[in-house]
CSV table of C-alpha atoms and ligand atoms in Angstrom, one decimal:
chain,number,residue,atom,x,y,z
A,190,UNK,CA,-6.7,4.0,-16.6
A,191,UNK,CA,-6.1,4.1,-13.1
A,192,UNK,CA,-8.5,3.0,-10.6
A,193,UNK,CA,-10.5,5.2,-8.5
A,194,UNK,CA,-9.7,3.0,-5.4
A,195,UNK,CA,-11.0,5.5,-2.9
A,196,UNK,CA,-14.0,8.7,-4.0
A,197,UNK,CA,-15.0,11.0,-1.7
A,198,UNK,CA,-17.8,12.3,-3.4
A,199,UNK,CA,-20.7,14.4,-1.8
A,200,UNK,CA,-19.5,13.3,1.9
A,201,UNK,CA,-19.6,9.9,1.0
A,202,UNK,CA,-17.3,7.5,0.6
A,203,UNK,CA,-16.3,5.1,-1.3
A,204,UNK,CA,-13.9,2.1,-2.0
A,205,UNK,CA,-13.2,-0.5,-4.3
A,206,UNK,CA,-14.2,-3.8,-2.4
A,207,UNK,CA,-10.5,-5.8,-3.5
A,208,UNK,CA,-12.0,-8.8,-2.1
A,209,UNK,CA,-14.3,-9.1,-4.9
A,210,UNK,CA,-11.5,-8.6,-7.5
A,211,UNK,CA,-11.1,-9.5,-10.2
A,212,UNK,CA,-14.3,-11.7,-10.7
A,213,UNK,CA,-16.3,-8.7,-9.9
A,214,UNK,CA,-15.8,-4.6,-9.5
A,215,UNK,CA,-18.2,-3.5,-7.2
A,216,UNK,CA,-17.9,0.4,-5.4
A,217,UNK,CA,-19.3,-0.2,-1.6
A,218,UNK,CA,-20.3,2.9,0.5
A,219,UNK,CA,-18.7,3.2,4.0
A,220,UNK,CA,-21.0,5.5,6.2
A,221,UNK,CA,-19.7,4.6,9.3
A,222,UNK,CA,-16.5,4.5,11.4
A,223,UNK,CA,-16.9,0.4,12.1
A,224,UNK,CA,-17.6,0.0,8.6
A,225,UNK,CA,-14.1,1.6,7.8
A,226,UNK,CA,-12.1,-0.1,10.1
A,227,UNK,CA,-14.4,-3.4,9.1
A,228,UNK,CA,-12.7,-2.7,5.7
A,229,UNK,CA,-8.8,-1.7,6.5
A,230,UNK,CA,-8.7,-5.1,8.3
A,231,UNK,CA,-10.6,-7.4,6.0
A,232,UNK,CA,-8.4,-5.7,3.1
A,233,UNK,CA,-11.3,-4.5,1.7
A,234,UNK,CA,-9.1,-1.4,1.2
A,235,UNK,CA,-5.6,-2.4,1.5
A,236,UNK,CA,-2.3,-0.7,0.9
A,237,UNK,CA,-0.3,0.9,2.8
A,238,UNK,CA,-1.0,4.4,0.9
A,239,UNK,CA,-4.6,3.7,0.1
A,240,UNK,CA,-5.2,2.8,4.1
A,241,UNK,CA,-3.7,5.7,5.3
A,242,UNK,CA,-6.2,7.7,2.7
A,243,UNK,CA,-9.6,5.5,3.8
A,244,UNK,CA,-8.5,6.2,7.3
A,245,UNK,CA,-8.7,9.9,7.4
A,246,UNK,CA,-11.6,10.0,5.2
A,247,UNK,CA,-13.0,7.2,7.6
A,248,UNK,CA,-12.2,10.4,10.5
A,249,UNK,CA,-14.6,12.7,8.0
A,250,UNK,CA,-17.4,9.6,8.3
A,251,UNK,CA,-16.8,9.8,12.3
A,252,UNK,CA,-17.9,13.3,11.7
A,253,UNK,CA,-21.2,12.5,10.1
A,254,UNK,CA,-21.4,9.4,12.0
A,255,UNK,CA,-21.5,11.5,15.3
A,256,UNK,CA,-23.5,14.9,14.6
A,257,UNK,CA,-22.0,16.5,16.7
A,258,UNK,CA,-23.8,19.7,18.5
A,259,UNK,CA,-20.7,21.3,19.0
A,260,UNK,CA,-17.0,22.8,17.9
A,261,UNK,CA,-15.6,20.3,20.9
A,262,UNK,CA,-18.2,17.5,20.5
A,263,UNK,CA,-16.9,17.5,16.6
A,264,UNK,CA,-13.0,17.4,17.6
A,265,UNK,CA,-13.7,14.8,20.5
A,266,UNK,CA,-15.1,12.9,17.8
A,267,UNK,CA,-12.7,12.8,15.6
A,268,UNK,CA,-10.3,12.5,18.2
A,269,UNK,CA,-12.0,9.0,19.1
A,270,UNK,CA,-12.2,7.9,15.4
A,271,UNK,CA,-9.0,8.1,15.2
A,272,UNK,CA,-7.9,6.1,18.0
A,273,UNK,CA,-10.5,3.4,16.3
A,274,UNK,CA,-8.8,3.6,13.2
A,275,UNK,CA,-5.8,3.2,14.5
A,276,UNK,CA,-6.3,-0.4,15.8
A,277,UNK,CA,-7.2,-1.6,12.2
A,278,UNK,CA,-3.9,-2.8,11.3
A,279,UNK,CA,-0.4,-2.5,13.1
A,280,UNK,CA,2.5,-2.3,9.9
A,281,UNK,CA,1.8,0.3,7.1
A,282,UNK,CA,3.0,3.3,8.9
A,283,UNK,CA,0.9,5.5,6.4
A,284,UNK,CA,-2.2,4.8,8.1
A,285,UNK,CA,-1.0,6.4,12.0
A,286,UNK,CA,0.8,8.7,9.7
A,287,UNK,CA,-2.7,10.1,7.8
A,288,UNK,CA,-4.1,9.7,11.1
A,289,UNK,CA,-1.8,11.9,12.9
A,290,UNK,CA,-2.0,14.4,10.4
A,291,UNK,CA,-5.7,14.5,10.8
A,292,UNK,CA,-5.2,15.0,14.9
A,293,UNK,CA,-2.6,17.4,14.0
A,294,UNK,CA,-5.0,19.6,12.4
A,295,UNK,CA,-7.8,18.6,15.0
A,296,UNK,CA,-5.6,19.9,17.1
A,297,UNK,CA,-5.8,23.7,15.2
A,298,UNK,CA,-9.0,24.0,15.6
A,299,UNK,CA,-10.6,25.7,19.0
A,300,UNK,CA,-14.0,26.2,21.4
A,301,UNK,CA,-15.0,28.9,18.3
A,302,UNK,CA,-15.3,26.6,15.9
A,303,UNK,CA,-18.6,25.3,14.5
A,304,UNK,CA,-19.2,21.5,14.4
A,305,UNK,CA,-19.8,22.2,10.2
A,306,UNK,CA,-16.1,24.1,10.7
A,307,UNK,CA,-15.0,21.2,11.9
A,308,UNK,CA,-15.9,18.8,9.7
A,309,UNK,CA,-14.7,21.3,7.1
A,310,UNK,CA,-11.0,22.0,8.2
A,311,UNK,CA,-11.1,17.7,8.9
A,312,UNK,CA,-12.8,17.1,5.5
A,313,UNK,CA,-10.0,19.1,3.6
A,314,UNK,CA,-7.4,17.8,4.9
A,315,UNK,CA,-8.4,14.1,4.1
A,316,UNK,CA,-8.8,15.1,0.4
A,317,UNK,CA,-5.5,17.1,0.8
A,318,UNK,CA,-4.1,13.7,1.9
A,319,UNK,CA,-5.8,12.2,-1.0
A,320,UNK,CA,-4.5,14.6,-3.4
A,321,UNK,CA,-1.0,14.6,-2.7
A,322,UNK,CA,-0.8,11.0,-2.3
A,323,UNK,CA,-2.0,11.5,-6.3
A,324,UNK,CA,0.3,13.8,-7.4
A,325,UNK,CA,3.1,11.8,-5.3
A,326,UNK,CA,2.9,8.1,-6.8
A,327,UNK,CA,2.6,9.8,-10.1
A,328,UNK,CA,6.2,11.6,-9.2
A,329,UNK,CA,7.0,7.8,-8.3
A,330,UNK,CA,6.6,6.9,-11.4
A,331,UNK,CA,8.4,10.0,-13.5
A,332,UNK,CA,11.3,9.1,-11.4
A,333,UNK,CA,11.5,5.5,-11.0
A,334,UNK,CA,10.6,4.8,-15.0
A,335,UNK,CA,14.2,5.1,-16.3
A,336,UNK,CA,14.8,1.7,-14.1
A,337,UNK,CA,12.5,0.4,-16.5
A,338,UNK,CA,15.0,-0.5,-19.4
A,339,UNK,CA,13.5,-1.7,-22.7
A,340,UNK,CA,12.7,-5.2,-23.7
A,341,UNK,CA,13.2,-6.2,-19.8
A,342,UNK,CA,11.7,-9.0,-17.3
A,343,UNK,CA,10.4,-7.0,-14.2
A,344,UNK,CA,9.1,-9.5,-11.4
A,345,UNK,CA,7.3,-7.7,-8.8
A,346,UNK,CA,5.3,-8.9,-5.6
A,347,UNK,CA,1.9,-8.4,-4.0
A,348,UNK,CA,0.2,-5.3,-5.5
A,349,UNK,CA,2.0,-1.8,-5.4
A,350,UNK,CA,-0.7,-0.4,-7.7
A,351,UNK,CA,-3.3,2.3,-8.1
A,352,UNK,CA,-5.5,-0.3,-6.0
A,353,UNK,CA,-2.7,0.5,-3.4
A,354,UNK,CA,-3.2,4.1,-3.8
A,355,UNK,CA,-5.4,6.5,-4.3
A,356,UNK,CA,-4.4,6.2,-8.3
A,357,UNK,CA,-1.8,5.2,-9.5
A,358,UNK,CA,0.6,3.0,-7.5
A,359,UNK,CA,4.1,2.8,-5.8
A,360,UNK,CA,6.2,0.4,-7.8
A,361,UNK,CA,3.3,-0.1,-10.6
A,362,UNK,CA,3.8,3.3,-11.2
A,363,UNK,CA,7.3,2.8,-12.4
A,364,UNK,CA,5.1,0.4,-15.4
A,365,UNK,CA,2.0,2.6,-15.9
A,366,UNK,CA,4.6,5.6,-16.5
A,367,UNK,CA,7.6,3.3,-18.6
A,368,UNK,CA,4.5,2.1,-20.5
A,369,UNK,CA,3.1,5.6,-21.4
A,370,UNK,CA,6.4,6.4,-22.6
A,371,UNK,CA,6.1,3.3,-25.5
A,372,UNK,CA,8.3,1.1,-23.7
A,373,UNK,CA,8.2,-2.4,-24.0
A,374,UNK,CA,8.7,-5.1,-21.0
A,375,UNK,CA,7.1,-8.0,-19.5
A,376,UNK,CA,6.2,-8.1,-16.2
A,377,UNK,CA,6.1,-11.6,-14.0
A,378,UNK,CA,3.2,-10.2,-10.9
A,379,UNK,CA,4.5,-13.0,-8.2
A,380,UNK,CA,0.7,-14.6,-7.2
A,381,UNK,CA,1.3,-13.7,-3.3
A,382,UNK,CA,0.0,-16.0,-0.6
A,383,UNK,CA,-2.0,-16.0,1.3
A,384,UNK,CA,-4.3,-13.8,-0.3
A,385,UNK,CA,-3.0,-13.6,-3.6
A,386,UNK,CA,-2.9,-9.5,-4.2
A,387,UNK,CA,-0.7,-10.9,-6.9
A,388,UNK,CA,-2.9,-12.8,-9.1
A,389,UNK,CA,-5.8,-10.8,-8.1
A,390,UNK,CA,-4.9,-7.0,-7.9
A,391,UNK,CA,-1.4,-6.9,-9.7
A,392,UNK,CA,-2.0,-9.2,-12.8
A,393,UNK,CA,-5.6,-7.3,-13.0
A,394,UNK,CA,-4.3,-3.7,-12.7
A,395,UNK,CA,-1.5,-4.6,-15.9
A,396,UNK,CA,-3.6,-6.0,-17.9
A,397,UNK,CA,-6.2,-3.3,-17.5
A,398,UNK,CA,-3.4,-1.2,-19.1
A,399,UNK,CA,-2.5,-3.5,-21.6
A,400,UNK,CA,0.5,-4.1,-19.9
A,401,UNK,CA,2.3,-7.7,-21.5
A,402,UNK,CA,1.8,-8.9,-17.2
A,403,UNK,CA,2.4,-13.3,-16.3
A,404,UNK,CA,1.3,-14.9,-12.7
A,405,UNK,CA,3.5,-17.2,-11.3
A,406,UNK,CA,3.6,-19.3,-7.8
A,407,UNK,CA,5.4,-17.3,-5.7
A,408,UNK,CA,7.7,-20.7,-5.2
A,409,UNK,CA,8.8,-20.2,-9.0
A,410,UNK,CA,10.6,-16.6,-8.8
A,411,UNK,CA,13.8,-18.4,-8.3
A,412,UNK,CA,13.1,-20.7,-11.5
A,413,UNK,CA,12.0,-17.5,-13.8
A,414,UNK,CA,15.3,-15.9,-12.6
A,415,UNK,CA,17.3,-18.8,-13.5
A,416,UNK,CA,15.6,-18.9,-17.1
A,417,UNK,CA,17.2,-15.3,-17.4
A,418,UNK,CA,13.8,-13.7,-18.0
A,419,UNK,CA,14.0,-11.4,-15.1
A,420,UNK,CA,16.3,-7.7,-15.2
A,421,UNK,CA,15.0,-6.5,-12.3
A,422,UNK,CA,12.8,-6.3,-9.3
A,423,UNK,CA,10.6,-3.2,-8.4
A,424,UNK,CA,7.7,-3.9,-4.8
A,425,UNK,CA,6.1,-1.5,-2.6
A,426,UNK,CA,6.8,-1.0,1.0
A,427,UNK,CA,4.3,-0.7,4.0
A,428,UNK,CA,7.2,0.6,6.5
A,429,UNK,CA,10.7,1.3,5.4
A,430,UNK,CA,12.9,2.1,8.7
A,431,UNK,CA,15.5,5.0,8.9
A,432,UNK,CA,18.2,2.4,7.8
A,433,UNK,CA,16.5,1.7,4.7
A,434,UNK,CA,14.8,-2.0,6.3
A,435,UNK,CA,11.4,-2.4,4.5
A,436,UNK,CA,8.3,-3.9,5.3
A,437,UNK,CA,6.3,-5.3,2.7
A,438,UNK,CA,4.2,-8.5,1.8
A,439,UNK,CA,5.2,-11.7,3.5
A,440,UNK,CA,7.8,-13.6,1.0
A,441,UNK,CA,9.1,-10.2,-0.6
A,442,UNK,CA,12.6,-10.3,1.6
A,443,UNK,CA,12.6,-14.3,-0.5
A,444,UNK,CA,12.2,-12.5,-3.4
A,445,UNK,CA,15.4,-10.3,-2.3
A,446,UNK,CA,17.7,-12.6,-1.5
A,447,UNK,CA,16.9,-14.5,-4.7
A,448,UNK,CA,17.0,-11.4,-6.8
A,449,UNK,CA,20.6,-11.0,-4.7
A,450,UNK,CA,22.1,-14.5,-5.7
A,451,UNK,CA,21.2,-14.2,-9.7
A,452,UNK,CA,22.3,-10.1,-9.7
A,453,UNK,CA,19.3,-9.1,-10.2
A,454,UNK,CA,18.4,-5.2,-8.8
A,455,UNK,CA,16.4,-4.6,-6.1
A,456,UNK,CA,14.1,-1.8,-6.1
A,457,UNK,CA,11.4,-0.4,-3.7
A,458,UNK,CA,9.2,2.5,-4.6
A,459,UNK,CA,7.6,4.4,-1.9
A,460,UNK,CA,6.1,8.0,-1.1
A,461,UNK,CA,8.2,9.6,2.2
A,462,UNK,CA,5.0,9.3,4.2
A,463,UNK,CA,6.1,5.4,4.7
A,464,UNK,CA,9.4,5.8,6.1
A,465,UNK,CA,9.3,5.8,9.7
A,466,UNK,CA,12.5,8.0,11.0
A,467,UNK,CA,11.9,7.4,14.5
A,468,UNK,CA,12.9,3.8,13.7
A,469,UNK,CA,16.4,2.8,13.8
A,470,UNK,CA,16.0,-0.7,11.8
A,471,UNK,CA,13.7,-2.6,10.4
A,472,UNK,CA,13.6,-5.2,13.9
A,473,UNK,CA,11.1,-2.4,15.1
A,474,UNK,CA,8.6,-2.9,12.6
A,475,UNK,CA,5.4,-4.5,13.8
A,476,UNK,CA,4.6,-7.1,12.0
A,477,UNK,CA,1.0,-8.1,11.7
A,478,UNK,CA,-0.1,-11.6,12.5
A,479,UNK,CA,-3.2,-13.2,10.8
A,480,UNK,CA,-5.8,-15.4,10.9
A,481,UNK,CA,-5.2,-19.3,10.5
A,482,UNK,CA,-8.6,-19.6,8.0
A,483,UNK,CA,-6.6,-17.5,5.2
A,484,UNK,CA,-3.6,-20.1,4.8
A,485,UNK,CA,-5.6,-23.4,5.6
A,486,UNK,CA,-9.1,-22.4,4.1
A,487,UNK,CA,-8.7,-19.5,1.7
A,488,UNK,CA,-11.0,-18.9,-0.9
A,489,UNK,CA,-13.3,-21.7,0.4
A,490,UNK,CA,-11.5,-24.7,0.3
A,491,UNK,CA,-10.2,-26.2,3.4
A,492,UNK,CA,-6.0,-27.4,2.6
A,493,UNK,CA,-5.1,-27.6,6.4
A,494,UNK,CA,-5.9,-30.6,9.0
A,495,UNK,CA,-7.5,-29.8,12.1
A,496,UNK,CA,-5.9,-28.9,14.4
A,497,UNK,CA,-2.5,-28.7,12.9
A,498,UNK,CA,-0.9,-25.4,13.6
A,499,UNK,CA,-0.5,-22.9,11.1
A,500,UNK,CA,1.7,-19.5,10.9
A,501,UNK,CA,0.6,-16.1,9.3
A,502,UNK,CA,2.7,-13.4,9.9
A,503,UNK,CA,1.3,-11.0,6.6
A,504,UNK,CA,4.6,-9.3,6.5
A,505,UNK,CA,8.4,-9.5,6.6
A,506,UNK,CA,11.5,-7.1,6.7
A,507,UNK,CA,14.3,-6.4,3.7
A,508,UNK,CA,17.4,-6.0,5.0
A,509,UNK,CA,18.5,-2.8,3.0
A,510,UNK,CA,22.0,-4.3,1.7
A,511,UNK,CA,19.6,-6.2,-0.6
A,512,UNK,CA,17.9,-3.6,-1.8
A,513,UNK,CA,19.4,-1.5,-4.9
A,514,UNK,CA,17.2,1.7,-4.7
A,515,UNK,CA,13.7,3.2,-3.5
A,516,UNK,CA,12.4,5.6,-5.8
A,517,UNK,CA,10.7,8.2,-3.8
A,518,UNK,CA,8.6,11.5,-5.0
A,519,UNK,CA,11.6,12.9,-4.3
A,520,UNK,CA,13.8,10.5,-6.4
A,521,UNK,CA,15.8,7.3,-6.5
A,522,UNK,CA,17.8,7.2,-3.1
A,523,UNK,CA,20.2,4.8,-3.4
A,524,UNK,CA,23.2,3.4,-0.7
A,525,UNK,CA,23.9,3.5,1.3
A,526,UNK,CA,20.2,4.1,2.4
A,527,UNK,CA,21.1,4.8,5.7
A,528,UNK,CA,22.5,8.4,4.4
A,529,UNK,CA,20.6,9.1,1.2
A,530,UNK,CA,17.2,8.7,3.2
A,531,UNK,CA,19.1,11.1,6.0
A,532,UNK,CA,19.6,13.7,4.3
A,533,UNK,CA,17.7,13.6,1.2
A,534,UNK,CA,14.2,12.3,2.7
A,535,UNK,CA,14.7,14.9,6.1
A,536,UNK,CA,15.6,17.3,3.4
A,537,UNK,CA,12.3,16.5,1.5
A,538,UNK,CA,14.1,16.7,-2.2
B,624,MRU,O1,-1.6,-6.3,3.0
B,624,MRU,P1,-1.2,-5.5,1.9
B,624,MRU,O2,-2.1,-6.5,0.7
B,624,MRU,O3,-2.2,-4.4,2.6
B,624,MRU,O4,-0.3,-5.6,2.0
B,624,MRU,C1,0.4,-4.1,0.7
B,624,MRU,C2,1.7,-4.8,0.2
B,624,MRU,O5,2.3,-5.0,1.3
B,624,MRU,C3,2.1,-3.5,-0.2
B,624,MRU,O6,3.1,-4.2,-1.4
B,624,MRU,C4,2.3,-2.3,0.1
B,624,MRU,O7,1.3,-1.9,0.6
B,624,MRU,C5,2.6,-1.2,-0.8
B,624,MRU,S1,1.1,-0.8,-1.1
B,624,MRU,C6,1.6,0.9,-2.7
């Protein structure tokens, strides 16, 4: 069953702490903007849509925390919270998309609003973002499930499941839906160095759903493809440029190149909130650089000698020409992607 990655109960924000999975399933409360910021930065909550939803609710948390005495003070507190949360992570555009929506809603409020009515308006907006994400993920699952052939081997990278969204996922939504429809298939989950979202999170989610899943190290994908065990690749996305170039977890680009070399279709699944049509190509997508310790002493054991340099980009960009299609809530966008994005996505159908 889908997981409640992010919950809003009685005006309080709770998340599943994903850094603890699969060993421990723990829900934690985030009651200050700094706690929300830290949770996003340290990947307690992660995945592009989930980051956006959490940040939107984080703005509401900021209102509770500030205890504003007037409507104007409440709007100022919301803006300050949004500005702070926008600095938590740079690549997933859903973060900025959701915060812009919160800012836009705040901008519609004026001096006659009380602090309570500002709270209520912004809480409704954040919950609308959460509900929309749930609905859109189901639509992505419905649109993409036909791509999962009976008996297929499907490879995925990182985690684009319920944990990365409000509850059903993007790439994994295709698998959940195909499974619900009774289709049989096998999933290869890339471990996804350095933080192991594939091994820890994707494998956990698919196991919970009763889907046949096998974890492989990232460097095994070519071998598994050569063995003829992969008929399709599907991954999520953190930001998609107007030409279809797609930023996703580091290692996605190499999987796409491998898929091309083996004649395997490579699909991306993402909601429209992951598209950044202000960017002409993926060259302009900011790539997050993360701490050396994630590689040099990941999960508590030193594996790189002291003093040796480490390079740790968290994302890479897969060129549009390696992508067979992008599954969105509006259906599957096909190449040429710059055209299908310009027509179907802009038109919203
Ligand atoms: O660093 P992460 O774990 O936030 O990276 C997540 C990914 O790259 C996901 O594949 C992407 O956000 C799609 S989530 C539906």
